Amino acid sequence: MIKKLAVILCSVCLSGSVVAKTQAEFQTYLGDLKQEAIAKGYDSKLIDDAFATASYKEKVVSADKNQPEVKETLETYLPKRVPQWKIDRARKLYAQNKDVLEQVAKEFGVQARFIVALWGLESNFGTIQGGHNVISSLVTLAFDGRREALYKRQLWAALDILKSGHITLDKFKGSWAGAMGQTQFMPTSFNAYAVDYNNDGRKDIWTTKEDAFASIANYLKQEGWNDSLTWGRQVKLPDNFDSQYVLKRGTKTRKQWLEYWNNSERSLADWQALGVRKADGSDLPNVDVQAALVMPDDINGRMYLAYDNYKVFMHWNRSYYFATSVGYLSDRIGYPKI
């Protein structure tokens, strides 16, 4: 018993020493980051204030290294990601914010239902934004080292946001990975796409819905959104369909994924000739539109003819499940018409 207790106490001591060493190394790393920030021209007071709030967050590292690997299919994913209550709430909030949504939609050339769908899926319509200190999260993830360059870029972008006065330090909160606000933009995305739609001098994606709506629309438009198109449609394949026509899976980069997209893309008339039909078995629309055949799961799962706007969703988040869920929710928002 005494021996067992000694082993436990020794383990605790070792654990404590590891934590102490990590904290000491983190403080050294933080000092190096401060010097790098000064060299980049950031104001010393901004640096001191921002980094004074930074601390090593073990939970952030744990979340990054241990993201859930639950085996999903689109059949299990969609009902959880887009349940009926979320569809009902999306339609209700669309109606409540219809004037500003349709104004934003007109100005940016992005249908309002897609703005609401992204708003709902990213932050549950602004209600789930994350409570992590953004600076702490980014410094911790940079210190962890696996993707240091990525998170240092996000850190400098976060300092730019603070420097510009879009948010105060005490309210600078986000997800464990640093995604922020009702749009869940990473800092670099904020600097590229966020909009001060109500003209109050701040791009406030945290508390101002108008800014959040316009920022989502601006992202989509800048990345090539076509207001004359929808996103795609579920389709039915003929028996013994040749899988060479399906968009190839297993891509490592967006560039490679776009190459595979181009290999799959054909006109709707060509897909019709290959035996592809709407999900109900009827003919495809007789319109001059190009589409790629997307397979989120396998050849026996749901299949989609995806239009160019689907590529914009895949720029936002390169996940077939995510992109398809945005399209699915947008359809449920738009039809029947509100």
Short mmCIF file of C-alpha atoms in Angstrom, two decimals:
data_model
loop_
_atom_site.label_atom_id
_atom_site.label_comp_id
_atom_site.label_asym_id
_atom_site.label_seq_id
_atom_site.Cartn_x
_atom_site.Cartn_y
_atom_site.Cartn_z
CA MET A 1 0.00 0.00 0.00
CA ILE A 2 2.83 2.37 0.94
CA LYS A 3 4.65 1.49 -2.30
CA LYS A 4 1.51 2.12 -4.34
CA LEU A 5 0.99 5.50 -2.65
CA ALA A 6 4.59 6.43 -3.37
CA VAL A 7 4.10 5.62 -7.07
CA ILE A 8 0.98 7.81 -7.18
CA LEU A 9 2.75 10.72 -5.44
CA CYS A 10 5.70 10.37 -7.80
CA SER A 11 3.35 10.47 -10.78
CA VAL A 12 1.71 13.62 -9.45
CA CYS A 13 5.13 15.21 -8.93
CA LEU A 14 6.18 14.36 -12.49
CA SER A 15 2.92 15.73 -13.87
CA GLY A 16 3.40 18.93 -11.92
CA SER A 17 6.96 19.33 -13.16
CA VAL A 18 5.84 18.84 -16.77
CA VAL A 19 3.16 21.51 -16.34
CA ALA A 20 5.66 23.88 -14.72
CA LYS A 21 8.14 23.29 -17.55
CA THR A 22 5.44 23.89 -20.18
CA GLN A 23 4.36 27.11 -18.50
CA ALA A 24 7.96 28.33 -18.33
CA GLU A 25 8.55 27.49 -22.00
CA PHE A 26 5.28 29.21 -22.91
CA GLN A 27 6.36 32.42 -21.15
CA THR A 28 9.66 32.35 -23.05
CA TYR A 29 7.78 31.82 -26.31
CA LEU A 30 5.42 34.67 -25.42
CA GLY A 31 8.41 36.97 -24.92
CA ASP A 32 9.75 36.01 -28.34
CA LEU A 33 6.35 36.73 -29.89
CA LYS A 34 6.30 40.18 -28.28
CA GLN A 35 9.67 40.99 -29.82
CA GLU A 36 8.47 39.74 -33.21
CA ALA A 37 5.33 41.87 -32.92
CA ILE A 38 7.41 44.95 -32.07
CA ALA A 39 9.60 44.25 -35.10
CA LYS A 40 6.45 44.16 -37.22
CA GLY A 41 5.58 47.66 -36.03
CA TYR A 42 2.77 46.98 -33.56
CA ASP A 43 2.38 49.52 -30.76
CA SER A 44 4.06 48.41 -27.53
CA LYS A 45 0.99 49.22 -25.42
CA LEU A 46 -1.23 47.15 -27.71
CA ILE A 47 1.23 44.27 -27.42
CA ASP A 48 1.54 44.55 -23.64
CA ASP A 49 -2.22 44.76 -23.16
CA ALA A 50 -3.05 41.93 -25.54
CA PHE A 51 -0.34 39.55 -24.35
CA ALA A 52 -1.06 40.29 -20.70
CA THR A 53 -4.30 38.35 -21.23
CA ALA A 54 -2.54 35.42 -22.91
CA SER A 55 -2.04 32.20 -21.03
CA TYR A 56 -1.32 28.62 -21.98
CA LYS A 57 -4.58 26.74 -22.48
CA GLU A 58 -4.18 22.99 -22.16
CA LYS A 59 -7.82 22.49 -23.18
CA VAL A 60 -7.16 24.27 -26.50
CA VAL A 61 -4.26 21.94 -27.33
CA SER A 62 -6.31 18.94 -26.26
CA ALA A 63 -9.24 20.04 -28.44
CA ASP A 64 -6.93 20.53 -31.42
CA LYS A 65 -5.26 17.14 -31.06
CA ASN A 66 -8.34 15.14 -30.14
CA GLN A 67 -11.09 16.29 -32.46
CA PRO A 68 -13.86 13.69 -32.56
CA GLU A 69 -13.60 11.03 -35.26
CA VAL A 70 -17.16 9.76 -35.12
CA LYS A 71 -18.06 7.73 -38.19
CA GLU A 72 -20.79 9.71 -39.91
CA THR A 73 -22.70 9.44 -43.13
CA LEU A 74 -24.74 12.19 -44.66
CA GLU A 75 -27.83 10.25 -43.56
CA THR A 76 -26.80 10.59 -39.91
CA TYR A 77 -25.14 14.00 -40.23
CA LEU A 78 -27.92 16.04 -41.82
CA PRO A 79 -30.65 15.24 -39.26
CA LYS A 80 -28.29 16.28 -36.44
CA ARG A 81 -26.83 19.33 -38.19
CA VAL A 82 -30.10 20.55 -39.70
CA PRO A 83 -32.91 19.33 -37.42
CA GLN A 84 -36.46 20.56 -37.92
CA TRP A 85 -36.20 23.04 -35.04
CA LYS A 86 -33.27 24.75 -36.77
CA ILE A 87 -35.19 24.95 -40.04
CA ASP A 88 -38.17 26.47 -38.21
CA ARG A 89 -35.95 28.97 -36.40
CA ALA A 90 -34.14 29.89 -39.62
CA ARG A 91 -37.42 30.64 -41.35
CA LYS A 92 -38.68 32.65 -38.37
CA LEU A 93 -35.49 34.72 -38.16
CA TYR A 94 -35.52 35.25 -41.92
CA ALA A 95 -39.01 36.73 -41.59
CA GLN A 96 -38.00 38.89 -38.61
CA ASN A 97 -34.93 40.27 -40.41
CA LYS A 98 -36.36 40.20 -43.92
CA ASP A 99 -35.88 43.90 -44.73
CA VAL A 100 -32.17 44.06 -43.89
CA LEU A 101 -31.48 40.59 -45.29
CA GLU A 102 -33.02 41.40 -48.65
CA GLN A 103 -31.26 44.76 -48.73
CA VAL A 104 -27.90 43.03 -48.11
CA ALA A 105 -28.82 40.34 -50.66
CA LYS A 106 -29.53 42.97 -53.31
CA GLU A 107 -26.37 45.00 -52.63
CA PHE A 108 -23.99 42.02 -52.64
CA GLY A 109 -25.76 39.79 -55.13
CA VAL A 110 -26.20 36.84 -52.77
CA GLN A 111 -29.59 35.27 -52.08
CA ALA A 112 -30.68 35.91 -48.49
CA ARG A 113 -31.49 32.29 -47.73
CA PHE A 114 -27.82 31.34 -48.07
CA ILE A 115 -26.80 34.12 -45.67
CA VAL A 116 -29.25 32.81 -43.07
CA ALA A 117 -28.14 29.21 -43.62
CA LEU A 118 -24.50 30.04 -42.93
CA TRP A 119 -25.49 32.19 -39.95
CA GLY A 120 -27.48 29.30 -38.52
CA LEU A 121 -24.88 26.61 -39.10
CA GLU A 122 -21.84 28.58 -37.97
CA SER A 123 -23.13 30.12 -34.72
CA ASN A 124 -26.71 28.92 -34.26
CA PHE A 125 -27.91 32.36 -35.39
CA GLY A 126 -25.37 34.18 -33.21
CA THR A 127 -26.12 32.35 -29.97
CA ILE A 128 -23.02 30.11 -29.89
CA GLN A 129 -19.86 32.10 -30.60
CA GLY A 130 -17.35 30.59 -28.15
CA GLY A 131 -16.02 32.05 -24.93
CA HIS A 132 -12.29 31.54 -25.39
CA ASN A 133 -9.84 34.44 -25.23
CA VAL A 134 -8.81 34.72 -28.89
CA ILE A 135 -5.25 35.85 -28.17
CA SER A 136 -4.71 32.99 -25.69
CA SER A 137 -6.06 30.43 -28.14
CA LEU A 138 -3.90 31.61 -31.02
CA VAL A 139 -0.71 31.95 -28.96
CA THR A 140 -1.29 28.51 -27.43
CA LEU A 141 -1.81 26.89 -30.84
CA ALA A 142 1.25 28.65 -32.28
CA PHE A 143 3.30 27.53 -29.26
CA ASP A 144 2.11 23.95 -29.73
CA GLY A 145 4.11 24.06 -32.97
CA ARG A 146 2.26 21.69 -35.27
CA ARG A 147 0.87 24.57 -37.35
CA GLU A 148 2.89 27.44 -35.94
CA ALA A 149 3.07 29.52 -39.13
CA LEU A 150 -0.71 29.31 -39.62
CA TYR A 151 -1.55 30.43 -36.11
CA LYS A 152 1.07 33.17 -36.06
CA ARG A 153 -0.57 34.61 -39.18
CA GLN A 154 -3.89 34.49 -37.34
CA LEU A 155 -2.30 36.16 -34.30
CA TRP A 156 -0.97 39.12 -36.31
CA ALA A 157 -4.40 39.44 -37.96
CA ALA A 158 -6.00 39.42 -34.49
CA LEU A 159 -3.71 42.26 -33.39
CA ASP A 160 -4.77 44.18 -36.51
CA ILE A 161 -8.41 43.77 -35.47
CA LEU A 162 -7.67 45.14 -32.00
CA LYS A 163 -5.54 47.95 -33.42
CA SER A 164 -8.41 49.01 -35.68
CA GLY A 165 -10.83 49.15 -32.75
CA HIS A 166 -13.42 46.72 -34.12
CA ILE A 167 -13.66 44.97 -30.73
CA THR A 168 -12.32 45.63 -27.24
CA LEU A 169 -9.86 43.23 -25.68
CA ASP A 170 -12.24 42.12 -22.92
CA LYS A 171 -14.83 41.10 -25.51
CA PHE A 172 -12.40 39.51 -27.96
CA LYS A 173 -13.78 35.99 -27.64
CA GLY A 174 -14.17 33.06 -30.00
CA SER A 175 -13.94 29.32 -30.42
CA TRP A 176 -11.01 27.30 -29.07
CA ALA A 177 -9.41 27.59 -32.53
CA GLY A 178 -9.86 31.37 -32.76
CA ALA A 179 -12.98 31.52 -34.96
CA MET A 180 -15.01 34.57 -34.02
CA GLY A 181 -18.45 36.05 -33.89
CA GLN A 182 -21.75 35.23 -35.55
CA THR A 183 -19.89 34.35 -38.74
CA GLN A 184 -17.13 32.34 -37.03
CA PHE A 185 -14.46 34.02 -39.15
CA MET A 186 -10.82 33.38 -38.36
CA PRO A 187 -8.93 36.68 -37.95
CA THR A 188 -7.49 36.62 -41.49
CA SER A 189 -10.98 36.03 -42.90
CA PHE A 190 -12.30 38.89 -40.78
CA ASN A 191 -9.71 41.24 -42.26
CA ALA A 192 -10.50 40.05 -45.78
CA TYR A 193 -14.29 39.96 -45.69
CA ALA A 194 -15.85 41.67 -42.63
CA VAL A 195 -18.10 44.67 -43.38
CA ASP A 196 -19.19 47.68 -41.33
CA TYR A 197 -22.68 47.64 -42.77
CA ASN A 198 -24.31 50.00 -40.27
CA ASN A 199 -21.47 52.53 -40.69
CA ASP A 200 -20.69 52.94 -36.98
CA GLY A 201 -16.94 52.67 -37.56
CA ARG A 202 -16.64 49.06 -36.41
CA LYS A 203 -16.91 45.76 -38.23
CA ASP A 204 -18.87 44.10 -35.46
CA ILE A 205 -19.57 40.47 -36.31
CA TRP A 206 -20.13 39.73 -32.61
CA THR A 207 -23.20 41.81 -31.72
CA THR A 208 -24.39 43.56 -34.89
CA LYS A 209 -26.52 41.34 -37.12
CA GLU A 210 -26.35 43.75 -40.04
CA ASP A 211 -22.55 43.56 -40.04
CA ALA A 212 -22.67 39.76 -39.73
CA PHE A 213 -25.12 39.39 -42.64
CA ALA A 214 -23.11 41.71 -44.89
CA SER A 215 -19.84 40.01 -43.94
CA ILE A 216 -21.21 36.59 -44.92
CA ALA A 217 -22.54 38.00 -48.19
CA ASN A 218 -19.24 39.76 -48.91
CA TYR A 219 -17.31 36.54 -48.37
CA LEU A 220 -19.51 34.63 -50.79
CA LYS A 221 -19.43 37.38 -53.41
CA GLN A 222 -15.66 37.85 -53.25
CA GLU A 223 -15.14 34.12 -53.69
CA GLY A 224 -17.18 33.98 -56.89
CA TRP A 225 -20.85 33.66 -55.93
CA ASN A 226 -23.26 33.69 -58.89
CA ASP A 227 -26.63 35.14 -57.90
CA SER A 228 -28.31 33.62 -60.94
CA LEU A 229 -27.58 30.08 -59.73
CA THR A 230 -28.58 27.96 -56.79
CA TRP A 231 -26.08 25.54 -55.18
CA GLY A 232 -27.00 22.15 -56.65
CA ARG A 233 -29.50 19.33 -56.37
CA GLN A 234 -29.71 15.74 -55.19
CA VAL A 235 -29.84 13.31 -58.10
CA LYS A 236 -30.42 9.66 -58.91
CA LEU A 237 -27.89 7.62 -60.87
CA PRO A 238 -28.71 4.84 -63.32
CA ASP A 239 -27.74 1.26 -62.55
CA ASN A 240 -24.06 0.44 -63.14
CA PHE A 241 -23.12 4.11 -63.44
CA ASP A 242 -19.45 4.63 -64.31
CA SER A 243 -17.75 6.12 -61.24
CA GLN A 244 -15.13 7.87 -63.39
CA TYR A 245 -17.62 10.72 -63.79
CA VAL A 246 -17.82 11.34 -60.04
CA LEU A 247 -15.66 14.09 -58.54
CA LYS A 248 -12.59 12.24 -57.29
CA ARG A 249 -12.06 12.08 -53.53
CA GLY A 250 -8.98 12.24 -51.31
CA THR A 251 -7.70 15.71 -52.23
CA LYS A 252 -5.07 17.33 -50.03
CA THR A 253 -5.32 20.92 -51.28
CA ARG A 254 -7.98 23.21 -52.70
CA LYS A 255 -5.98 23.48 -55.93
CA GLN A 256 -6.08 19.71 -56.39
CA TRP A 257 -9.75 19.61 -55.47
CA LEU A 258 -10.54 22.22 -58.15
CA GLU A 259 -8.65 20.14 -60.72
CA TYR A 260 -10.81 17.14 -59.83
CA TRP A 261 -13.90 19.35 -60.01
CA ASN A 262 -12.98 20.40 -63.55
CA ASN A 263 -12.56 16.75 -64.54
CA SER A 264 -16.08 15.93 -63.35
CA GLU A 265 -17.87 19.07 -64.56
CA ARG A 266 -20.29 18.72 -67.48
CA SER A 267 -23.43 20.40 -68.77
CA LEU A 268 -26.79 19.29 -67.42
CA ALA A 269 -27.56 18.04 -70.94
CA ASP A 270 -24.47 15.79 -70.77
CA TRP A 271 -25.51 14.47 -67.35
CA GLN A 272 -29.00 13.82 -68.70
CA ALA A 273 -27.47 11.82 -71.57
CA LEU A 274 -25.46 9.79 -69.06
CA GLY A 275 -28.70 8.78 -67.35
CA VAL A 276 -28.57 11.10 -64.33
CA ARG A 277 -31.99 12.25 -63.17
CA LYS A 278 -33.54 14.33 -60.41
CA ALA A 279 -33.99 12.51 -57.10
CA ASP A 280 -37.64 11.82 -57.99
CA GLY A 281 -36.62 10.23 -61.30
CA SER A 282 -37.71 13.10 -63.54
CA ASP A 283 -35.54 14.81 -66.15
CA LEU A 284 -32.89 17.35 -65.23
CA PRO A 285 -33.70 21.01 -65.97
CA ASN A 286 -33.22 21.97 -69.60
CA VAL A 287 -30.91 24.91 -68.88
CA ASP A 288 -27.34 25.72 -69.90
CA VAL A 289 -25.61 25.09 -66.57
CA GLN A 290 -22.39 23.25 -65.74
CA ALA A 291 -22.25 20.89 -62.76
CA ALA A 292 -19.91 18.41 -61.11
CA LEU A 293 -21.12 15.13 -59.61
CA VAL A 294 -20.39 15.16 -55.87
CA MET A 295 -20.33 12.03 -53.73
CA PRO A 296 -20.22 12.92 -49.99
CA ASP A 297 -20.14 9.25 -48.92
CA ASP A 298 -19.86 6.47 -51.49
CA ILE A 299 -21.52 5.49 -54.75
CA ASN A 300 -24.47 4.03 -52.84
CA GLY A 301 -25.03 7.17 -50.78
CA ARG A 302 -26.60 10.50 -51.68
CA MET A 303 -25.35 12.03 -54.92
CA TYR A 304 -25.46 15.68 -55.94
CA LEU A 305 -25.01 17.69 -59.09
CA ALA A 306 -23.22 20.72 -57.68
CA TYR A 307 -23.05 24.10 -59.41
CA ASP A 308 -20.31 26.71 -59.19
CA ASN A 309 -21.73 28.19 -55.96
CA TYR A 310 -20.95 24.89 -54.24
CA LYS A 311 -17.28 25.67 -54.82
CA VAL A 312 -17.73 28.82 -52.73
CA PHE A 313 -19.10 26.77 -49.81
CA MET A 314 -16.09 24.48 -50.17
CA HIS A 315 -13.81 27.52 -49.94
CA TRP A 316 -15.51 28.48 -46.67
CA ASN A 317 -15.06 24.94 -45.29
CA ARG A 318 -13.67 22.16 -47.50
CA SER A 319 -16.10 19.53 -46.28
CA TYR A 320 -18.77 17.88 -48.41
CA TYR A 321 -20.93 17.46 -45.33
CA PHE A 322 -20.66 21.14 -44.42
CA ALA A 323 -21.25 22.41 -47.95
CA THR A 324 -24.21 20.10 -48.49
CA SER A 325 -25.75 21.05 -45.15
CA VAL A 326 -25.60 24.75 -46.10
CA GLY A 327 -27.34 23.99 -49.38
CA TYR A 328 -29.92 21.76 -47.72
CA LEU A 329 -30.79 24.33 -45.04
CA SER A 330 -30.97 27.12 -47.63
CA ASP A 331 -33.50 25.09 -49.62
CA ARG A 332 -35.61 24.50 -46.53
CA ILE A 333 -35.50 28.24 -45.78
CA GLY A 334 -36.41 29.25 -49.35
CA TYR A 335 -39.16 26.73 -50.03
CA PRO A 336 -42.00 27.22 -49.45
CA LYS A 337 -41.43 30.92 -49.97
CA ILE A 338 -41.51 33.07 -46.83
#
